[in-house]
Tab-separated table of C-alpha atoms in Angstrom:
chain	number	residue	atom	x	y	z
A	19	UNK	CA	0.000	0.000	0.000
A	20	UNK	CA	1.389	3.435	-0.962
A	21	UNK	CA	1.856	6.256	1.534
A	22	UNK	CA	-0.901	8.152	-0.279
A	23	UNK	CA	-3.367	5.239	0.031
A	24	UNK	CA	-2.399	4.669	3.674
A	25	UNK	CA	-3.125	8.318	4.461
A	26	UNK	CA	-6.505	8.055	2.718
A	27	UNK	CA	-7.488	4.978	4.733
A	28	UNK	CA	-6.449	6.612	8.026
A	29	UNK	CA	-8.370	9.775	7.108
A	30	UNK	CA	-11.536	7.798	6.363
A	31	UNK	CA	-11.126	5.849	9.597
A	32	UNK	CA	-10.891	9.001	11.696
A	33	UNK	CA	-13.814	10.553	9.819
A	34	UNK	CA	-15.929	7.530	10.731
A	35	UNK	CA	-14.822	7.629	14.363
A	36	UNK	CA	-15.477	11.370	14.511
A	37	UNK	CA	-18.962	10.944	13.086
A	38	UNK	CA	-19.800	8.195	15.577
A	39	UNK	CA	-18.420	10.300	18.433
A	40	UNK	CA	-20.699	13.185	17.451
A	41	UNK	CA	-23.857	11.200	18.114
A	42	UNK	CA	-25.110	12.081	21.578
A	43	UNK	CA	-27.038	9.339	23.373
A	44	UNK	CA	-28.887	9.478	26.640
A	45	UNK	CA	-32.079	9.145	28.647
A	46	UNK	CA	-34.663	11.595	29.975
A	47	UNK	CA	-36.091	10.746	33.408
A	48	UNK	CA	-38.450	12.126	36.053
A	49	UNK	CA	-36.460	13.838	38.810
A	50	UNK	CA	-38.797	12.594	41.558
A	51	UNK	CA	-39.498	9.011	40.476
A	52	UNK	CA	-36.441	8.366	38.251
A	53	UNK	CA	-38.859	6.814	35.724
A	54	UNK	CA	-38.480	7.347	31.988
A	55	UNK	CA	-40.226	10.321	30.368
A	56	UNK	CA	-41.528	9.141	26.985
A	57	UNK	CA	-41.486	11.472	23.975
A	58	UNK	CA	-39.503	14.306	25.592
A	59	UNK	CA	-38.033	16.680	23.000
A	60	UNK	CA	-34.280	17.253	22.864
A	61	UNK	CA	-33.385	20.333	20.828
A	62	UNK	CA	-30.207	22.031	19.692
A	63	UNK	CA	-31.482	25.358	18.448
A	64	UNK	CA	-35.064	26.113	17.367
A	65	UNK	CA	-35.048	24.027	14.175
A	66	UNK	CA	-33.109	20.870	15.026
A	67	UNK	CA	-33.574	18.095	17.527
A	68	UNK	CA	-35.096	14.713	18.205
A	69	UNK	CA	-37.539	12.978	20.497
A	70	UNK	CA	-37.042	10.399	23.230
A	71	UNK	CA	-38.581	6.980	22.676
A	72	UNK	CA	-41.120	5.464	25.053
A	73	UNK	CA	-38.267	4.278	27.301
A	74	UNK	CA	-36.921	7.830	27.515
A	75	UNK	CA	-33.920	7.010	25.323
A	76	UNK	CA	-32.687	9.353	22.601
A	77	UNK	CA	-29.819	9.787	20.166
A	78	UNK	CA	-28.968	13.113	18.555
A	79	UNK	CA	-26.629	13.500	15.613
A	80	UNK	CA	-24.426	16.498	16.375
A	81	UNK	CA	-22.287	16.565	13.214
A	82	UNK	CA	-23.021	19.634	11.109
A	83	UNK	CA	-25.270	21.263	13.708
A	84	UNK	CA	-23.865	24.136	15.693
A	85	UNK	CA	-25.074	24.909	19.175
A	86	UNK	CA	-23.663	25.379	22.640
A	87	UNK	CA	-26.617	23.999	24.597
A	88	UNK	CA	-29.458	21.494	24.601
A	89	UNK	CA	-33.056	22.286	25.533
A	90	UNK	CA	-35.017	19.357	26.956
A	91	UNK	CA	-38.769	19.671	27.437
A	92	UNK	CA	-41.888	17.607	27.933
A	93	UNK	CA	-45.537	18.329	28.693
A	94	UNK	CA	-46.025	18.676	32.438
A	95	UNK	CA	-42.334	19.215	33.248
A	96	UNK	CA	-40.139	22.285	33.739
A	97	UNK	CA	-37.899	22.621	30.698
A	98	UNK	CA	-34.166	22.285	31.214
A	99	UNK	CA	-31.221	23.743	29.327
A	100	UNK	CA	-27.778	22.147	29.649
A	101	UNK	CA	-24.422	22.785	27.962
A	102	UNK	CA	-23.909	20.676	24.852
A	103	UNK	CA	-21.772	17.668	25.890
A	104	UNK	CA	-18.310	17.507	24.352
A	105	UNK	CA	-17.838	13.748	24.811
A	106	UNK	CA	-19.662	10.706	23.449
A	107	UNK	CA	-20.541	9.407	26.923
A	108	UNK	CA	-24.179	8.489	27.509
A	109	UNK	CA	-25.970	11.073	29.660
A	110	UNK	CA	-29.060	11.037	31.869
A	111	UNK	CA	-31.181	14.201	32.053
A	112	UNK	CA	-33.684	14.695	34.877
A	113	UNK	CA	-36.749	16.928	34.464
A	114	UNK	CA	-38.726	18.297	37.392
A	115	UNK	CA	-42.516	17.814	37.244
A	116	UNK	CA	-44.553	21.015	37.126
A	117	UNK	CA	-47.747	20.695	39.119
A	118	UNK	CA	-51.080	21.091	37.361
A	119	UNK	CA	-52.875	23.985	39.038
A	120	UNK	CA	-56.191	25.501	38.034
A	121	UNK	CA	-55.657	28.790	39.865
A	122	UNK	CA	-51.984	29.341	39.192
A	123	UNK	CA	-52.445	31.333	35.981
A	124	UNK	CA	-55.272	33.851	35.682
A	125	UNK	CA	-55.958	34.231	31.978
A	126	UNK	CA	-59.400	35.790	32.221
A	127	UNK	CA	-61.767	37.012	34.880
A	128	UNK	CA	-62.688	33.370	35.269
A	129	UNK	CA	-61.285	30.066	34.163
A	130	UNK	CA	-62.935	28.721	30.984
A	131	UNK	CA	-64.713	25.403	31.104
A	132	UNK	CA	-63.415	22.360	29.230
A	133	UNK	CA	-66.276	22.688	26.726
A	134	UNK	CA	-65.390	26.345	26.043
A	135	UNK	CA	-61.748	25.427	25.442
A	136	UNK	CA	-62.702	22.644	23.017
A	137	UNK	CA	-65.005	25.040	21.196
A	138	UNK	CA	-62.068	27.445	20.742
A	139	UNK	CA	-59.867	24.602	19.461
A	140	UNK	CA	-62.505	23.752	16.845
A	141	UNK	CA	-62.728	27.376	15.799
A	142	UNK	CA	-58.950	27.854	15.498
A	143	UNK	CA	-57.647	24.596	13.991
A	144	UNK	CA	-57.952	25.744	10.356
A	145	UNK	CA	-55.607	28.671	11.141
A	146	UNK	CA	-53.234	26.681	13.343
A	147	UNK	CA	-52.507	23.734	11.031
A	148	UNK	CA	-51.893	23.075	7.357
A	149	UNK	CA	-52.203	19.780	5.489
A	150	UNK	CA	-51.321	21.092	2.012
A	151	UNK	CA	-48.245	22.265	0.122
A	152	UNK	CA	-45.777	20.798	2.608
A	153	UNK	CA	-42.426	19.057	2.289
A	154	UNK	CA	-41.380	16.769	5.137
A	155	UNK	CA	-38.074	15.030	5.770
A	156	UNK	CA	-39.045	11.914	7.708
A	157	UNK	CA	-37.832	8.830	9.529
A	158	UNK	CA	-40.283	5.936	9.874
A	159	UNK	CA	-40.187	2.814	12.040
A	160	UNK	CA	-42.711	-0.004	11.930
A	161	UNK	CA	-42.696	-2.822	14.492
A	162	UNK	CA	-44.770	-6.008	14.190
A	163	UNK	CA	-45.393	-8.659	16.829
A	164	UNK	CA	-47.256	-11.973	16.551
A	165	UNK	CA	-47.945	-14.559	19.219
A	166	UNK	CA	-49.844	-17.807	18.605
A	167	UNK	CA	-51.811	-19.154	21.557
A	168	UNK	CA	-52.915	-22.279	19.730
A	169	UNK	CA	-51.994	-24.018	16.466
A	170	UNK	CA	-53.271	-27.414	15.364
A	171	UNK	CA	-52.549	-29.189	12.086
A	172	UNK	CA	-54.009	-32.713	12.000
A	173	UNK	CA	-54.487	-35.296	9.238
A	174	UNK	CA	-58.066	-36.542	9.615
A	175	UNK	CA	-58.234	-38.988	6.723
A	176	UNK	CA	-55.909	-40.367	4.030
A	177	UNK	CA	-57.095	-42.921	1.460
A	178	UNK	CA	-54.618	-45.291	-0.267
A	179	UNK	CA	-51.614	-43.732	1.476
A	180	UNK	CA	-49.423	-46.067	3.536
A	181	UNK	CA	-49.833	-45.608	7.266
A	182	UNK	CA	-46.071	-45.122	7.652
A	183	UNK	CA	-46.128	-42.093	5.320
A	184	UNK	CA	-49.120	-40.612	7.141
A	185	UNK	CA	-47.211	-40.994	10.435
A	186	UNK	CA	-44.142	-39.229	9.022
A	187	UNK	CA	-46.283	-36.395	7.643
A	188	UNK	CA	-48.046	-36.013	11.011
A	189	UNK	CA	-44.706	-35.740	12.810
A	190	UNK	CA	-43.528	-33.013	10.434
A	191	UNK	CA	-46.784	-31.126	10.913
A	192	UNK	CA	-46.392	-31.398	14.701
A	193	UNK	CA	-42.833	-30.093	14.396
A	194	UNK	CA	-44.037	-27.143	12.316
A	195	UNK	CA	-46.731	-26.333	14.897
A	196	UNK	CA	-44.240	-26.469	17.796
A	197	UNK	CA	-41.768	-24.277	15.911
A	198	UNK	CA	-44.402	-21.623	15.315
A	199	UNK	CA	-45.759	-21.749	18.880
A	200	UNK	CA	-42.312	-21.427	20.458
A	201	UNK	CA	-41.196	-18.576	18.237
A	202	UNK	CA	-41.095	-14.959	19.296
A	203	UNK	CA	-42.188	-13.339	16.070
A	204	UNK	CA	-40.958	-9.761	15.669
A	205	UNK	CA	-40.082	-7.555	12.737
A	206	UNK	CA	-38.681	-4.027	12.537
A	207	UNK	CA	-38.817	-1.792	9.453
A	208	UNK	CA	-36.914	1.488	9.219
A	209	UNK	CA	-36.773	3.953	6.354
A	210	UNK	CA	-35.935	7.587	5.758
A	211	UNK	CA	-36.795	9.977	2.958
A	212	UNK	CA	-39.086	12.842	2.001
A	213	UNK	CA	-42.845	13.276	1.769
A	214	UNK	CA	-44.241	15.857	-0.655
A	215	UNK	CA	-47.804	16.732	0.330
A	216	UNK	CA	-49.679	18.789	-2.262
A	217	UNK	CA	-53.218	18.125	-1.050
A	218	UNK	CA	-54.569	15.845	1.648
A	219	UNK	CA	-55.050	13.080	-0.919
A	220	UNK	CA	-52.227	14.020	-3.287
A	221	UNK	CA	-48.736	13.116	-2.127
A	222	UNK	CA	-45.462	11.614	-3.297
A	223	UNK	CA	-42.787	9.787	-1.305
A	224	UNK	CA	-39.102	9.200	-1.995
A	225	UNK	CA	-37.160	6.771	0.226
A	226	UNK	CA	-33.373	6.954	0.202
A	227	UNK	CA	-32.521	4.323	2.822
A	228	UNK	CA	-34.383	1.322	4.222
A	229	UNK	CA	-33.700	-1.668	6.474
A	230	UNK	CA	-35.582	-4.718	7.670
A	231	UNK	CA	-34.690	-6.550	10.867
A	232	UNK	CA	-36.183	-9.992	11.434
A	233	UNK	CA	-35.347	-13.644	11.904
A	234	UNK	CA	-36.123	-15.065	8.456
A	235	UNK	CA	-36.367	-18.573	9.951
A	236	UNK	CA	-39.399	-17.377	11.920
A	237	UNK	CA	-41.157	-15.455	9.178
A	238	UNK	CA	-44.511	-17.081	9.888
A	239	UNK	CA	-47.613	-15.419	8.501
A	240	UNK	CA	-50.959	-17.192	8.716
A	241	UNK	CA	-50.938	-17.874	4.988
A	242	UNK	CA	-47.282	-18.891	5.202
A	243	UNK	CA	-47.961	-21.508	7.891
A	244	UNK	CA	-50.815	-22.984	5.849
A	245	UNK	CA	-48.629	-23.075	2.738
A	246	UNK	CA	-45.857	-24.912	4.590
A	247	UNK	CA	-48.385	-27.436	5.902
A	248	UNK	CA	-49.683	-28.026	2.367
A	249	UNK	CA	-46.104	-28.569	1.180
A	250	UNK	CA	-45.483	-31.192	3.877
A	251	UNK	CA	-48.586	-33.155	2.900
A	252	UNK	CA	-47.825	-33.004	-0.825
A	253	UNK	CA	-44.431	-34.614	-0.175
A	254	UNK	CA	-46.196	-37.818	0.864
A	255	UNK	CA	-48.681	-37.928	-2.003
A	256	UNK	CA	-48.054	-39.338	-5.462
A	257	UNK	CA	-45.704	-36.709	-6.911
A	258	UNK	CA	-46.662	-37.642	-10.475
A	259	UNK	CA	-50.253	-36.523	-9.900
A	260	UNK	CA	-51.977	-33.195	-9.430
A	261	UNK	CA	-54.630	-32.381	-6.822
A	262	UNK	CA	-57.623	-30.185	-6.231
A	263	UNK	CA	-57.503	-28.306	-2.941
A	264	UNK	CA	-60.806	-27.420	-1.259
A	265	UNK	CA	-61.860	-25.899	2.029
A	266	UNK	CA	-65.493	-26.603	2.858
A	267	UNK	CA	-67.501	-25.838	-0.297
A	268	UNK	CA	-64.816	-23.596	-1.796
A	269	UNK	CA	-62.174	-24.742	-4.269
A	270	UNK	CA	-58.783	-23.060	-3.646
A	271	UNK	CA	-56.618	-24.804	-6.278
A	272	UNK	CA	-57.644	-26.831	-9.312
A	273	UNK	CA	-54.311	-28.411	-10.241
A	274	UNK	CA	-51.887	-28.372	-7.321
A	275	UNK	CA	-48.628	-30.323	-7.644
A	276	UNK	CA	-45.492	-30.713	-5.549
A	277	UNK	CA	-43.106	-27.916	-6.461
A	278	UNK	CA	-40.332	-27.580	-3.904
A	279	UNK	CA	-39.485	-24.079	-5.027
A	280	UNK	CA	-43.120	-22.997	-4.716
A	281	UNK	CA	-43.279	-23.994	-1.060
A	282	UNK	CA	-40.020	-22.357	-0.042
A	283	UNK	CA	-40.297	-19.196	1.973
A	284	UNK	CA	-39.824	-16.280	-0.403
A	285	UNK	CA	-36.984	-13.969	0.640
A	286	UNK	CA	-38.014	-10.413	-0.095
A	287	UNK	CA	-35.379	-7.766	-0.612
A	288	UNK	CA	-37.659	-4.861	-1.513
A	289	UNK	CA	-40.589	-2.925	-0.128
A	290	UNK	CA	-43.340	-2.204	-2.598
A	291	UNK	CA	-44.548	1.303	-3.336
A	292	UNK	CA	-47.878	0.354	-1.755
A	293	UNK	CA	-46.230	-0.811	1.488
A	294	UNK	CA	-44.246	2.413	1.787
A	295	UNK	CA	-47.217	4.672	1.059
A	296	UNK	CA	-49.608	2.794	3.333
A	297	UNK	CA	-47.268	2.842	6.322
A	298	UNK	CA	-46.155	6.471	6.083
A	299	UNK	CA	-49.370	8.118	4.929
A	300	UNK	CA	-51.660	6.252	7.339
A	301	UNK	CA	-49.434	7.458	10.179
A	302	UNK	CA	-49.136	11.033	8.898
A	303	UNK	CA	-52.906	11.329	8.373
A	304	UNK	CA	-53.438	10.674	12.064
A	305	UNK	CA	-51.913	14.136	12.713
A	306	UNK	CA	-53.996	16.110	10.212
A	307	UNK	CA	-56.764	18.584	11.004
A	308	UNK	CA	-59.684	18.833	8.620
A	309	UNK	CA	-63.361	17.992	8.544
A	310	UNK	CA	-63.890	14.302	9.391
A	311	UNK	CA	-60.236	13.752	10.340
A	312	UNK	CA	-59.502	11.575	13.369
A	313	UNK	CA	-58.500	14.459	15.653
A	314	UNK	CA	-61.396	16.717	14.657
A	315	UNK	CA	-63.829	13.917	15.530
A	316	UNK	CA	-62.442	13.976	19.064
A	317	UNK	CA	-63.726	17.565	19.339
A	318	UNK	CA	-67.367	16.612	18.744
A	319	UNK	CA	-69.333	17.529	21.904
A	320	UNK	CA	-72.184	15.272	20.816
A	321	UNK	CA	-69.854	12.245	20.957
A	322	UNK	CA	-67.369	13.083	23.712
A	323	UNK	CA	-67.316	14.530	27.230
A	324	UNK	CA	-64.517	16.763	28.528
A	325	UNK	CA	-62.962	17.813	31.799
A	326	UNK	CA	-60.371	20.497	32.531
A	327	UNK	CA	-57.637	18.836	34.590
A	328	UNK	CA	-55.722	22.057	35.107
A	329	UNK	CA	-52.980	24.257	33.712
A	330	UNK	CA	-49.439	23.031	33.168
A	331	UNK	CA	-46.414	24.237	31.233
A	332	UNK	CA	-44.510	23.387	28.069
A	333	UNK	CA	-41.275	25.218	27.277
A	334	UNK	CA	-42.195	27.875	29.810
A	335	UNK	CA	-45.643	28.601	28.373
A	336	UNK	CA	-48.942	27.724	30.097
A	337	UNK	CA	-51.132	25.041	28.526
A	338	UNK	CA	-54.581	23.681	29.284
A	339	UNK	CA	-54.751	19.980	30.114
A	340	UNK	CA	-58.130	18.634	28.974
A	341	UNK	CA	-59.253	15.028	29.294
A	342	UNK	CA	-61.850	13.498	26.983
A	343	UNK	CA	-63.800	10.267	27.157
A	344	UNK	CA	-66.611	8.582	25.225
A	345	UNK	CA	-70.037	10.090	25.607
A	346	UNK	CA	-72.569	8.355	23.453
A	347	UNK	CA	-73.003	6.880	20.006
A	348	UNK	CA	-69.979	5.410	18.257
A	349	UNK	CA	-67.317	7.301	20.227
A	350	UNK	CA	-64.616	4.912	21.426
A	351	UNK	CA	-61.584	6.863	22.586
A	352	UNK	CA	-60.373	8.457	25.812
A	353	UNK	CA	-57.273	10.528	26.388
A	354	UNK	CA	-55.704	13.919	27.012
A	355	UNK	CA	-55.253	17.063	24.935
A	356	UNK	CA	-52.522	19.587	25.779
A	357	UNK	CA	-53.715	22.951	24.448
A	358	UNK	CA	-51.927	26.279	24.100
A	359	UNK	CA	-53.563	29.005	26.183
A	360	UNK	CA	-52.419	31.568	23.602
A	361	UNK	CA	-53.932	30.333	20.316
A	362	UNK	CA	-55.789	27.130	21.311
A	363	UNK	CA	-53.552	24.873	19.233
A	364	UNK	CA	-53.324	21.262	20.387
A	365	UNK	CA	-49.628	20.712	21.113
A	366	UNK	CA	-49.990	17.064	22.040
A	367	UNK	CA	-52.762	14.468	21.891
A	368	UNK	CA	-52.770	11.120	23.710
A	369	UNK	CA	-55.579	8.669	22.971
A	370	UNK	CA	-56.583	5.041	23.478
A	371	UNK	CA	-59.745	2.961	23.502
A	372	UNK	CA	-61.939	3.969	26.419
A	373	UNK	CA	-62.852	1.516	29.152
A	374	UNK	CA	-64.850	-1.371	27.715
A	375	UNK	CA	-64.451	-0.129	24.133
A	376	UNK	CA	-63.246	-2.208	21.194
A	377	UNK	CA	-62.619	-1.538	17.533
A	378	UNK	CA	-63.466	-3.425	14.382
A	379	UNK	CA	-64.975	-6.884	14.702
A	380	UNK	CA	-65.565	-9.677	12.218
A	381	UNK	CA	-67.065	-12.882	13.540
A	382	UNK	CA	-67.842	-15.600	10.989
A	383	UNK	CA	-66.359	-18.336	13.132
A	384	UNK	CA	-69.130	-20.845	12.508
A	385	UNK	CA	-69.740	-20.145	8.822
A	386	UNK	CA	-66.264	-19.318	7.472
A	387	UNK	CA	-63.991	-20.230	10.390
A	388	UNK	CA	-62.738	-16.645	10.837
A	389	UNK	CA	-62.890	-14.250	13.773
A	390	UNK	CA	-61.126	-10.898	14.129
A	391	UNK	CA	-61.306	-8.380	16.987
A	392	UNK	CA	-59.393	-5.097	17.257
A	393	UNK	CA	-58.590	-5.106	20.983
A	394	UNK	CA	-56.281	-2.129	21.431
A	395	UNK	CA	-55.758	1.138	19.580
A	396	UNK	CA	-53.680	3.942	21.039
A	397	UNK	CA	-51.362	6.713	19.971
A	398	UNK	CA	-49.673	10.054	20.518
A	399	UNK	CA	-49.301	13.081	18.249
A	400	UNK	CA	-46.881	15.921	19.068
A	401	UNK	CA	-46.547	19.235	17.199
A	402	UNK	CA	-44.093	22.103	17.056
A	403	UNK	CA	-44.329	25.543	15.505
A	404	UNK	CA	-42.684	26.697	12.291
A	405	UNK	CA	-41.343	30.177	11.569
A	406	UNK	CA	-44.673	31.299	10.086
A	407	UNK	CA	-46.594	30.324	13.222
A	408	UNK	CA	-48.210	27.237	11.657
A	409	UNK	CA	-48.051	24.065	13.739
A	410	UNK	CA	-46.470	21.045	12.064
A	411	UNK	CA	-46.534	17.405	13.184
A	412	UNK	CA	-43.270	16.496	14.873
A	413	UNK	CA	-43.786	12.938	16.127
A	414	UNK	CA	-46.648	10.516	15.533
A	415	UNK	CA	-47.034	7.042	16.938
A	416	UNK	CA	-49.984	4.679	16.773
A	417	UNK	CA	-50.363	1.102	17.927
A	418	UNK	CA	-53.053	-1.462	17.185
A	419	UNK	CA	-53.527	-4.900	18.701
A	420	UNK	CA	-55.859	-7.609	17.450
A	421	UNK	CA	-57.110	-11.126	18.115
A	422	UNK	CA	-57.380	-13.565	15.215
A	423	UNK	CA	-58.919	-17.018	14.900
A	424	UNK	CA	-58.727	-19.078	11.714
A	425	UNK	CA	-60.061	-22.582	11.094
A	426	UNK	CA	-59.772	-24.259	7.707
A	427	UNK	CA	-60.604	-27.907	7.003
A	428	UNK	CA	-58.612	-28.653	3.840
A	429	UNK	CA	-59.080	-31.500	1.387
A	430	UNK	CA	-56.644	-32.777	-1.265
A	431	UNK	CA	-58.462	-34.677	-4.043
A	432	UNK	CA	-56.371	-36.522	-6.609
A	433	UNK	CA	-57.133	-35.585	-10.227
A	434	UNK	CA	-57.667	-39.201	-11.319
A	435	UNK	CA	-60.567	-41.649	-11.645
A	436	UNK	CA	-59.775	-42.965	-8.136
A	437	UNK	CA	-60.023	-39.459	-6.602
A	438	UNK	CA	-57.945	-40.449	-3.562
A	439	UNK	CA	-58.287	-37.933	-0.744
A	440	UNK	CA	-56.300	-36.489	2.139
A	441	UNK	CA	-58.240	-34.425	4.678
A	442	UNK	CA	-56.437	-32.280	7.211
A	443	UNK	CA	-57.608	-29.717	9.723
A	444	UNK	CA	-55.792	-26.404	10.120
A	445	UNK	CA	-56.630	-24.029	12.968
A	446	UNK	CA	-54.783	-21.236	14.712
A	447	UNK	CA	-55.501	-18.616	17.341
A	448	UNK	CA	-53.321	-15.743	18.409
A	449	UNK	CA	-52.753	-12.042	18.932
A	450	UNK	CA	-50.829	-9.543	16.865
A	451	UNK	CA	-49.654	-6.001	17.412
A	452	UNK	CA	-48.543	-3.314	14.970
A	453	UNK	CA	-46.730	-0.153	16.015
A	454	UNK	CA	-45.927	2.731	13.677
A	455	UNK	CA	-43.764	5.779	14.388
A	456	UNK	CA	-43.031	8.811	12.229
A	457	UNK	CA	-40.504	11.505	13.145
A	458	UNK	CA	-40.677	14.714	11.111
A	459	UNK	CA	-37.060	15.878	10.905
A	460	UNK	CA	-37.847	19.071	8.998
A	461	UNK	CA	-40.912	20.746	7.502
A	462	UNK	CA	-41.151	23.446	4.868
A	463	UNK	CA	-43.102	24.738	1.937
A	464	UNK	CA	-43.579	22.598	-1.166
A	465	UNK	CA	-41.880	23.496	-4.438
A	466	UNK	CA	-44.448	22.660	-7.175
A	467	UNK	CA	-41.679	21.810	-9.663
A	468	UNK	CA	-40.167	19.292	-7.229
A	469	UNK	CA	-43.555	17.644	-6.782
A	470	UNK	CA	-44.150	17.479	-10.543
A	471	UNK	CA	-40.678	16.082	-11.187
A	472	UNK	CA	-40.667	13.339	-8.555
A	473	UNK	CA	-41.472	9.852	-9.869
A	474	UNK	CA	-42.132	7.377	-7.076
A	475	UNK	CA	-40.178	4.117	-7.242
A	476	UNK	CA	-42.334	1.001	-7.596
A	477	UNK	CA	-39.844	-0.987	-5.486
A	478	UNK	CA	-37.579	0.216	-2.685
A	479	UNK	CA	-34.625	-2.102	-1.923
A	480	UNK	CA	-33.774	-2.613	1.723
A	481	UNK	CA	-30.855	-3.965	3.730
A	482	UNK	CA	-31.852	-7.090	5.662
A	483	UNK	CA	-30.286	-7.132	9.129
A	484	UNK	CA	-29.760	-9.851	11.716
A	485	UNK	CA	-29.333	-7.285	14.493
A	486	UNK	CA	-29.667	-3.533	14.780
A	487	UNK	CA	-26.665	-1.740	13.299
A	488	UNK	CA	-26.413	1.915	14.257
A	489	UNK	CA	-23.612	2.443	11.710
A	490	UNK	CA	-26.149	2.253	8.879
A	491	UNK	CA	-27.781	5.407	10.231
A	492	UNK	CA	-24.652	7.167	11.519
A	493	UNK	CA	-25.235	10.166	9.219
A	494	UNK	CA	-29.011	10.310	9.793
A	495	UNK	CA	-31.193	11.413	12.647
A	496	UNK	CA	-33.386	8.496	13.745
A	497	UNK	CA	-35.634	7.400	16.589
A	498	UNK	CA	-33.505	5.704	19.225
A	499	UNK	CA	-34.424	1.978	19.187
A	500	UNK	CA	-36.053	0.393	22.215
A	501	UNK	CA	-34.117	-2.207	24.209
A	502	UNK	CA	-36.069	-5.030	22.545
A	503	UNK	CA	-34.798	-3.878	19.149
A	504	UNK	CA	-31.218	-3.293	20.305
A	505	UNK	CA	-31.149	-6.778	21.871
A	506	UNK	CA	-32.828	-8.555	18.938
A	507	UNK	CA	-30.628	-11.063	17.115
A	508	UNK	CA	-31.643	-13.333	14.265
A	509	UNK	CA	-30.254	-16.852	13.983
A	510	UNK	CA	-27.857	-17.907	11.268
């Protein structure tokens, strides 16, 4: 290696070390209880910062961003300013709770009622927020969980198939069921890019980096488990024949044959345009304010009841703390709105299903062998102000949990005069959970020429990971991963 090349390698090495060293990591905690403060904001200057995750952890890329101090704030806590650390050591920042007092701040001759405050929020939201002509730089994380409580795959009947082969097939099906039941099924999807929002229903997305973290050996979807079971059974049938596949009265396949490649788990290396758009836009829409939007529906006095919990502070300014809960009709959510006393903008919204409330239901267990219940639905939306006084979404998270039951009696019928049959019973029961997070790194006005010129990619390639690798994102601001993601490791 020449002296010139050696110098280049050393330079690149120190650049990488310098970049890593300029990522500040830490935790935000309650001074009194020492518990984590979820979703606290950590800012270096008015236009740059990040947000703590639900465990209070954060990471802030310092390279290229000048500032001599950090401002840490959260609803209901006194904000805190500290000198910008000069080392890469992990820090812990403690915030002091600020008591919620109704009489502490006298804004009028009398305190407004919760209903009066909500009425002012409804009146002002069209001036406080904008859902058109915006450009967002974003980081998205999607997390999926699946747990099976019960899985049964049994061969009920097999004509003209030796008993020994049926026994071997049954053992393989039992092994598949045990493997699925014992697995901890998790998947993490990260991507960064830009969102160009022309109108509420007119947007374009460009992704410049994407990863997927999962254990590909445990990539069990409901359809995937059924497909593997079908593959096991076909191995013990006459491989020179084809078969009809029926469930109940419905024919699924007319000419099914053993194709080893067909029953292998497909290894994806790309996200589709539809996957990207669905995940990002469904999350972003949760933060929008317009007629019939999710948040505006929470302001309907005919559907919800409200109570004024008191006045607290955010970044030194007083805010109303208003709780809401289901009243009558189809209202389902309960939660808290943190509202500016100055312009009645909602700075933060927390929501979840109210007590005894559930979401979508589909119960055709007896007729079709399917049951679905949306058991949990919760989220948080946080805003900050732009230079023109308009509030922009800063962080959005939503989480949905569901129960699923599926029962399918399946029948293989040989396409021959003998019409030999194999009947097996497939049933599963379990619970899944989907969590989506969107961090808006920057927001600004939309350039019409940029919108017109952007062509969305139909496929977005991703890097498949076996464990979280922070180096992939060392030049990007991201949401600090939770401990479960940092500790996740896929098998070889």
